[in-house]
GROMACS .gro file of C-alpha atoms in nm:
model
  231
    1UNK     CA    1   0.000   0.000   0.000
    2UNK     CA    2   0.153   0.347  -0.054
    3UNK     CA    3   0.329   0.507   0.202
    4UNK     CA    4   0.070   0.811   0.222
    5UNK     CA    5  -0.206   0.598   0.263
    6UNK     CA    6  -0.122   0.394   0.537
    7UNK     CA    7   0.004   0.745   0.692
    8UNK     CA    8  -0.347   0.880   0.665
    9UNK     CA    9  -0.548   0.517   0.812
   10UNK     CA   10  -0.267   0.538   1.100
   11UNK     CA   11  -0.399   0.848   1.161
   12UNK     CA   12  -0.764   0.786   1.150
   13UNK     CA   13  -0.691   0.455   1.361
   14UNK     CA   14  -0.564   0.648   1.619
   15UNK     CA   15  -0.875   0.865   1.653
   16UNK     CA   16  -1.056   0.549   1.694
   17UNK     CA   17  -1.127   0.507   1.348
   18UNK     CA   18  -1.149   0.106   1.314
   19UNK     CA   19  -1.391   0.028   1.575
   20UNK     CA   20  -1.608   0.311   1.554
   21UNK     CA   21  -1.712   0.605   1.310
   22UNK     CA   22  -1.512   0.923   1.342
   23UNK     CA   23  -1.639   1.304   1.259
   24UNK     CA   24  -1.392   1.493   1.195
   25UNK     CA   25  -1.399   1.740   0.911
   26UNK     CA   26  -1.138   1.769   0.609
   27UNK     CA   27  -0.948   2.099   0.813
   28UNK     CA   28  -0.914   1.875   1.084
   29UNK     CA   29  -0.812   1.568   0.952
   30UNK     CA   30  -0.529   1.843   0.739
   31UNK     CA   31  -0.398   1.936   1.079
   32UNK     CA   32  -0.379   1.541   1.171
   33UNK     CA   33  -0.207   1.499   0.849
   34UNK     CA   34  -0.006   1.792   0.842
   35UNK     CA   35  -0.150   1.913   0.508
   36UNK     CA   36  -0.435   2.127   0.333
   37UNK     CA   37  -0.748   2.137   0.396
   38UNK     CA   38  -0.781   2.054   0.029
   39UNK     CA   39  -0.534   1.785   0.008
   40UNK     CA   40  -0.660   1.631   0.309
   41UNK     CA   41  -1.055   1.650   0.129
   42UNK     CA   42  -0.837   1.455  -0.139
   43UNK     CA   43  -0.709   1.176   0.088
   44UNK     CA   44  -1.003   1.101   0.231
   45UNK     CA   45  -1.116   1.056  -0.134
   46UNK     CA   46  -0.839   0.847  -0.278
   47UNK     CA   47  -0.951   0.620   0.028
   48UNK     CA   48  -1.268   0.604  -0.038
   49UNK     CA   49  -1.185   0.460  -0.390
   50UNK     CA   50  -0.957   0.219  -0.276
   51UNK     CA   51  -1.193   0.097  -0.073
   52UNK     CA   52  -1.012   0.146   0.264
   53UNK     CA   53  -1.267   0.392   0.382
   54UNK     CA   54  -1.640   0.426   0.416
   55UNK     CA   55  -1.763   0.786   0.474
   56UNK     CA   56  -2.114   0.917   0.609
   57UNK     CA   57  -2.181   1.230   0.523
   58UNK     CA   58  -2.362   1.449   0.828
   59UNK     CA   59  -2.521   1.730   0.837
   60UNK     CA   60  -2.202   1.925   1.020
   61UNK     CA   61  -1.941   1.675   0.974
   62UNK     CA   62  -1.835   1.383   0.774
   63UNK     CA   63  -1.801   1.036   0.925
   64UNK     CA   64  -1.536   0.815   0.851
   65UNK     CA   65  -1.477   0.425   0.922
   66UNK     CA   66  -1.180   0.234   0.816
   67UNK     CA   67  -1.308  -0.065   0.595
   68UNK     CA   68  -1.168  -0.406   0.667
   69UNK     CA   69  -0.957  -0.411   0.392
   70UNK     CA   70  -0.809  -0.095   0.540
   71UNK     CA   71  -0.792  -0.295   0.854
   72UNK     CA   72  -0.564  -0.580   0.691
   73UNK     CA   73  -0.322  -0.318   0.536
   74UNK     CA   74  -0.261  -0.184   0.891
   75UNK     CA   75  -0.209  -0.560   1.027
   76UNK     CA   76   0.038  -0.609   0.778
   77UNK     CA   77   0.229  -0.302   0.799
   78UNK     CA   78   0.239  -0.397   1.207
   79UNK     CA   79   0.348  -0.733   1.184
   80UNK     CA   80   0.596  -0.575   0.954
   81UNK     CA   81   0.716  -0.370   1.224
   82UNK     CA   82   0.674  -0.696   1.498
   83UNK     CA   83   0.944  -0.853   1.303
   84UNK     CA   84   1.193  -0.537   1.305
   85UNK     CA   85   1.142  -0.450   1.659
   86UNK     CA   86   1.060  -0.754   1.836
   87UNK     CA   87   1.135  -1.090   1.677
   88UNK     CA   88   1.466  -1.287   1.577
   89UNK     CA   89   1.485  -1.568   1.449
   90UNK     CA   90   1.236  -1.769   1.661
   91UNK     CA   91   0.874  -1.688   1.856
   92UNK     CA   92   0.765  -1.833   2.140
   93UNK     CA   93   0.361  -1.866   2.153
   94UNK     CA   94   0.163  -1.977   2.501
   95UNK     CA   95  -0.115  -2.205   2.462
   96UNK     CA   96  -0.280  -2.484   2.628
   97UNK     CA   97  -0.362  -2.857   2.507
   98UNK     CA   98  -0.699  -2.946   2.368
   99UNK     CA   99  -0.889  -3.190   2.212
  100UNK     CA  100  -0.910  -3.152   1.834
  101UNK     CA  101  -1.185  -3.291   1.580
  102UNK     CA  102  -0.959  -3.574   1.496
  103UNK     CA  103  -0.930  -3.449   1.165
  104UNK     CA  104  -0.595  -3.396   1.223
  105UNK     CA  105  -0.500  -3.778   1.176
  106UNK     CA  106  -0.680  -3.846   0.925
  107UNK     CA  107  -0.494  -3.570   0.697
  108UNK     CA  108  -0.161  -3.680   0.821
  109UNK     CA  109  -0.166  -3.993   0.720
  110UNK     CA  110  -0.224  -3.943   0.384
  111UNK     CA  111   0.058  -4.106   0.171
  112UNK     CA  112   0.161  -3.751  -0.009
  113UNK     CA  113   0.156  -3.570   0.281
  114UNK     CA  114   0.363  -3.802   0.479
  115UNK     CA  115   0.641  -3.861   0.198
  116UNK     CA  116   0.696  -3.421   0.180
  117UNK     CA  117   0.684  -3.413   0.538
  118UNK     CA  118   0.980  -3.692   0.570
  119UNK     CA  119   1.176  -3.476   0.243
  120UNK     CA  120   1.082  -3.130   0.410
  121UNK     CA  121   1.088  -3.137   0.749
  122UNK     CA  122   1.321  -3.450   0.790
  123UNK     CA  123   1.080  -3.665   0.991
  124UNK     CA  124   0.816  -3.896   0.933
  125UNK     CA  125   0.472  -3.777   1.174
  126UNK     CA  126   0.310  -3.996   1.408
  127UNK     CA  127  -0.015  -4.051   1.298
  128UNK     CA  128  -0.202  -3.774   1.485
  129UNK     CA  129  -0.191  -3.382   1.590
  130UNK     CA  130  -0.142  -3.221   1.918
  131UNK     CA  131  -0.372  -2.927   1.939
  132UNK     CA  132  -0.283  -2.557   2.120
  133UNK     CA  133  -0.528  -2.279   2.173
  134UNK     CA  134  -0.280  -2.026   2.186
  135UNK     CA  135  -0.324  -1.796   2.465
  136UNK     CA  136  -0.543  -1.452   2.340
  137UNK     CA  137  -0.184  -1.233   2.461
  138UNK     CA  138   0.006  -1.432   2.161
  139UNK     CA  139  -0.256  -1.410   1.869
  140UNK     CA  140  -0.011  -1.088   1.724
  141UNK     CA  141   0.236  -1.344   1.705
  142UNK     CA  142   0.048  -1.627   1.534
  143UNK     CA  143  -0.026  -1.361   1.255
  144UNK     CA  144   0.315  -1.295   1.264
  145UNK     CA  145   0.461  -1.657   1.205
  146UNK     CA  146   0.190  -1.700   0.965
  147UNK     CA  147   0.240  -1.400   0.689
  148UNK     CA  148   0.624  -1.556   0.698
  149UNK     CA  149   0.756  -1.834   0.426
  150UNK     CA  150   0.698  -2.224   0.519
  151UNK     CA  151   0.726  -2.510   0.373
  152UNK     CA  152   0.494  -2.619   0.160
  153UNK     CA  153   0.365  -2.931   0.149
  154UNK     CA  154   0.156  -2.947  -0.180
  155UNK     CA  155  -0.190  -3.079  -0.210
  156UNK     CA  156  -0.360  -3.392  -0.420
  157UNK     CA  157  -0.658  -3.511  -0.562
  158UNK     CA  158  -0.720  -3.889  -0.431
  159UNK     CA  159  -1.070  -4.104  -0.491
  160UNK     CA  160  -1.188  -3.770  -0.648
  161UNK     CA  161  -1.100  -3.602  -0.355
  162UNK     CA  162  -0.916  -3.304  -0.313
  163UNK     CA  163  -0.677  -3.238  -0.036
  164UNK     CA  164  -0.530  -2.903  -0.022
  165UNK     CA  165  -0.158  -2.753   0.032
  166UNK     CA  166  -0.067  -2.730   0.362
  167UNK     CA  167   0.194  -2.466   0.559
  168UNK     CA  168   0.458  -2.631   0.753
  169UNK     CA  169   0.665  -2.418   1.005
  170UNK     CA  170   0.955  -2.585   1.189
  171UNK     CA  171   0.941  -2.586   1.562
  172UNK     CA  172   1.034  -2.693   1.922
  173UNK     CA  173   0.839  -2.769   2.230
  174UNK     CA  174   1.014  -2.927   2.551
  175UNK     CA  175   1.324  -2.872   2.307
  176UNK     CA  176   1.156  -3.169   2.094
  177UNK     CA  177   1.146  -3.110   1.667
  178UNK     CA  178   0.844  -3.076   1.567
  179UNK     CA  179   0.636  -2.860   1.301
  180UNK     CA  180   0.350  -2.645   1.333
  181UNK     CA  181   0.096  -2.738   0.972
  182UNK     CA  182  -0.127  -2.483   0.900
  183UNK     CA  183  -0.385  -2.566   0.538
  184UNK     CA  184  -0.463  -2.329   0.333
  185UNK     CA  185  -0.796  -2.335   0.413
  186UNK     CA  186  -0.825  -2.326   0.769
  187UNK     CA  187  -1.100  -2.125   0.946
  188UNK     CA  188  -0.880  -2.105   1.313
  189UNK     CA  189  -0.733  -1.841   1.442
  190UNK     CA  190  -0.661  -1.945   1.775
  191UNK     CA  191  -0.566  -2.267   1.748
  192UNK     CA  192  -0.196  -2.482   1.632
  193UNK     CA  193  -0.173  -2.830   1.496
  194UNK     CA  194   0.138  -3.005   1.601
  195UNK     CA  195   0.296  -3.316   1.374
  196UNK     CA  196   0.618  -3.466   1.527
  197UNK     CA  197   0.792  -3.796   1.481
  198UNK     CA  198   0.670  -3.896   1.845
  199UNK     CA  199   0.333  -3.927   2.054
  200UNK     CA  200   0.382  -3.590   2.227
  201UNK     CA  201   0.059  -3.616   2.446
  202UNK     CA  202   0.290  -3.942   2.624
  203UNK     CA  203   0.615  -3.837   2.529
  204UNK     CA  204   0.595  -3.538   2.759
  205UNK     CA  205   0.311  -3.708   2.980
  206UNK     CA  206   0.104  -3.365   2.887
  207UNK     CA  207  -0.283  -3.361   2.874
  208UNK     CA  208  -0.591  -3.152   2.827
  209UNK     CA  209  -0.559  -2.808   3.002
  210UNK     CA  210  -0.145  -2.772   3.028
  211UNK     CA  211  -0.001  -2.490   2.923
  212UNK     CA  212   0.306  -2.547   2.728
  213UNK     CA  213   0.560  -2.347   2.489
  214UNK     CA  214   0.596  -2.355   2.112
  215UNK     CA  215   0.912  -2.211   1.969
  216UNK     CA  216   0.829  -2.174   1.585
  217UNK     CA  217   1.177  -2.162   1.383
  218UNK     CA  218   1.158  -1.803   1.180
  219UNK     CA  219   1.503  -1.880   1.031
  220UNK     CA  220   1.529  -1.762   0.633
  221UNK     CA  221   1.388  -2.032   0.397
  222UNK     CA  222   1.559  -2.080   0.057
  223UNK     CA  223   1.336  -1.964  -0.244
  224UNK     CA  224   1.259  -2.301  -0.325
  225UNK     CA  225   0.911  -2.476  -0.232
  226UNK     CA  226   0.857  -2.197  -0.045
  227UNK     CA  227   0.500  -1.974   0.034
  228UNK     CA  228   0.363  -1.685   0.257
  229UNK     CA  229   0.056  -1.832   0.413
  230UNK     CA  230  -0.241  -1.587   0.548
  231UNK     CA  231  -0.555  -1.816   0.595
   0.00000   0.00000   0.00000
């Protein structure tokens, strides 16, 4: 997004313009901005077109709203800044153990699947996924992780089936190698699926309810087989 944009939606987001509609008229949104009263009547226009504003016009003042396509430029221009400021080459994210749908297993063990994960990630899965809600203080993070490169572990058509590509991030938890898989088409936002080479639920004698630690691997990927993944 160009640089003046995101200027002017930082500046709108500040006066509380993503959760809420904000009047404010084109002199004062200048002064925000620094500019005319003219160019800043402008802005607000080129916004409007690009769809990263919504306007309601008033009978005194104008009110603004940023769109969420606004929203998403400003998430990605912050997780931009997460990985300047805060983040290395690994992440830690808090979560606790739960119960999945079982799906999990199911998708694993998958003959395709299982021969990229052995080539990619240099193990071969246990036949099952350990689930983590990650803790609501971490979620910044999880974006984070996932607008970086993985692996990708490509999808198949099987039985006239079709089973799509999967993200795989390389990880650690109680210093064990594991991976964190995300598909393409996931609907969670809260929630990791763990593949490793062992039975971590007896490996680590963990359960339902314990809190543990996942340190995802943000370590440079070569270009090959290679893909940002944003579900």
């Amino acid at each position: 997004m160009d640089e003046k944009y995101s200027f002017a939606l930082r500046k709108i987001a500040l006066l509380g313009g993503i959760n809420n509609y904000v009047a404010i008229s084109s002199r004062e949104l200048g002064e925000s901005l620094e500019m005319s009263q003219q160019s800043a009547s402008k802005r607000i226009l080129e916004l409007l077109d690009e769809k990263y504003l919504v306007r309601d016009l008033g009978a005194r003042k104008q009110r603004i709203k940023i769109t969420d396509a606004g929203v998403d430029e400003l998430r990605k221009e912050y997780n931009e800044y997460r990985r300047i400021f805060e983040l290395t080459d690994h992440v830690t994210l808090r979560g606790r153990i739960v119960t999945g749908m079982g799906e999990g297993g199911y998708y694993i063990t998958q003959r395709p699947y299982m021969e990229q994960f052995q080539g990619k990630l240099d193990f071969k899965p246990f036949e099952g996924t350990l689930n983590v809600k990650v803790a609501k203080e971490d979620l910044g993070k999880l974006e984070v992780i996932r607008s970086m490169p993985g692996h990708v572990i490509d999808g198949f058509e099987k039985d006239g089936r079709t089973f799509g590509n999967v993200i795989a991030y390389k990880a650690k938890i109680h210093n064990i190698d594991c991976a964190i898989v995300v598909p393409e088409r996931s609907h969670y936002e809260d929630m990791l699926e763990l593949v490793c080479k062992y039975h971590l639920r007896r490996t680590l004698s963990i359960n339902d309810g314990d809190d543990v630690d996942v340190v995802v691997d943000l370590s440079p990927l070569s270009s090959e087989n290679q893909i940002s993944c944003v579900p």
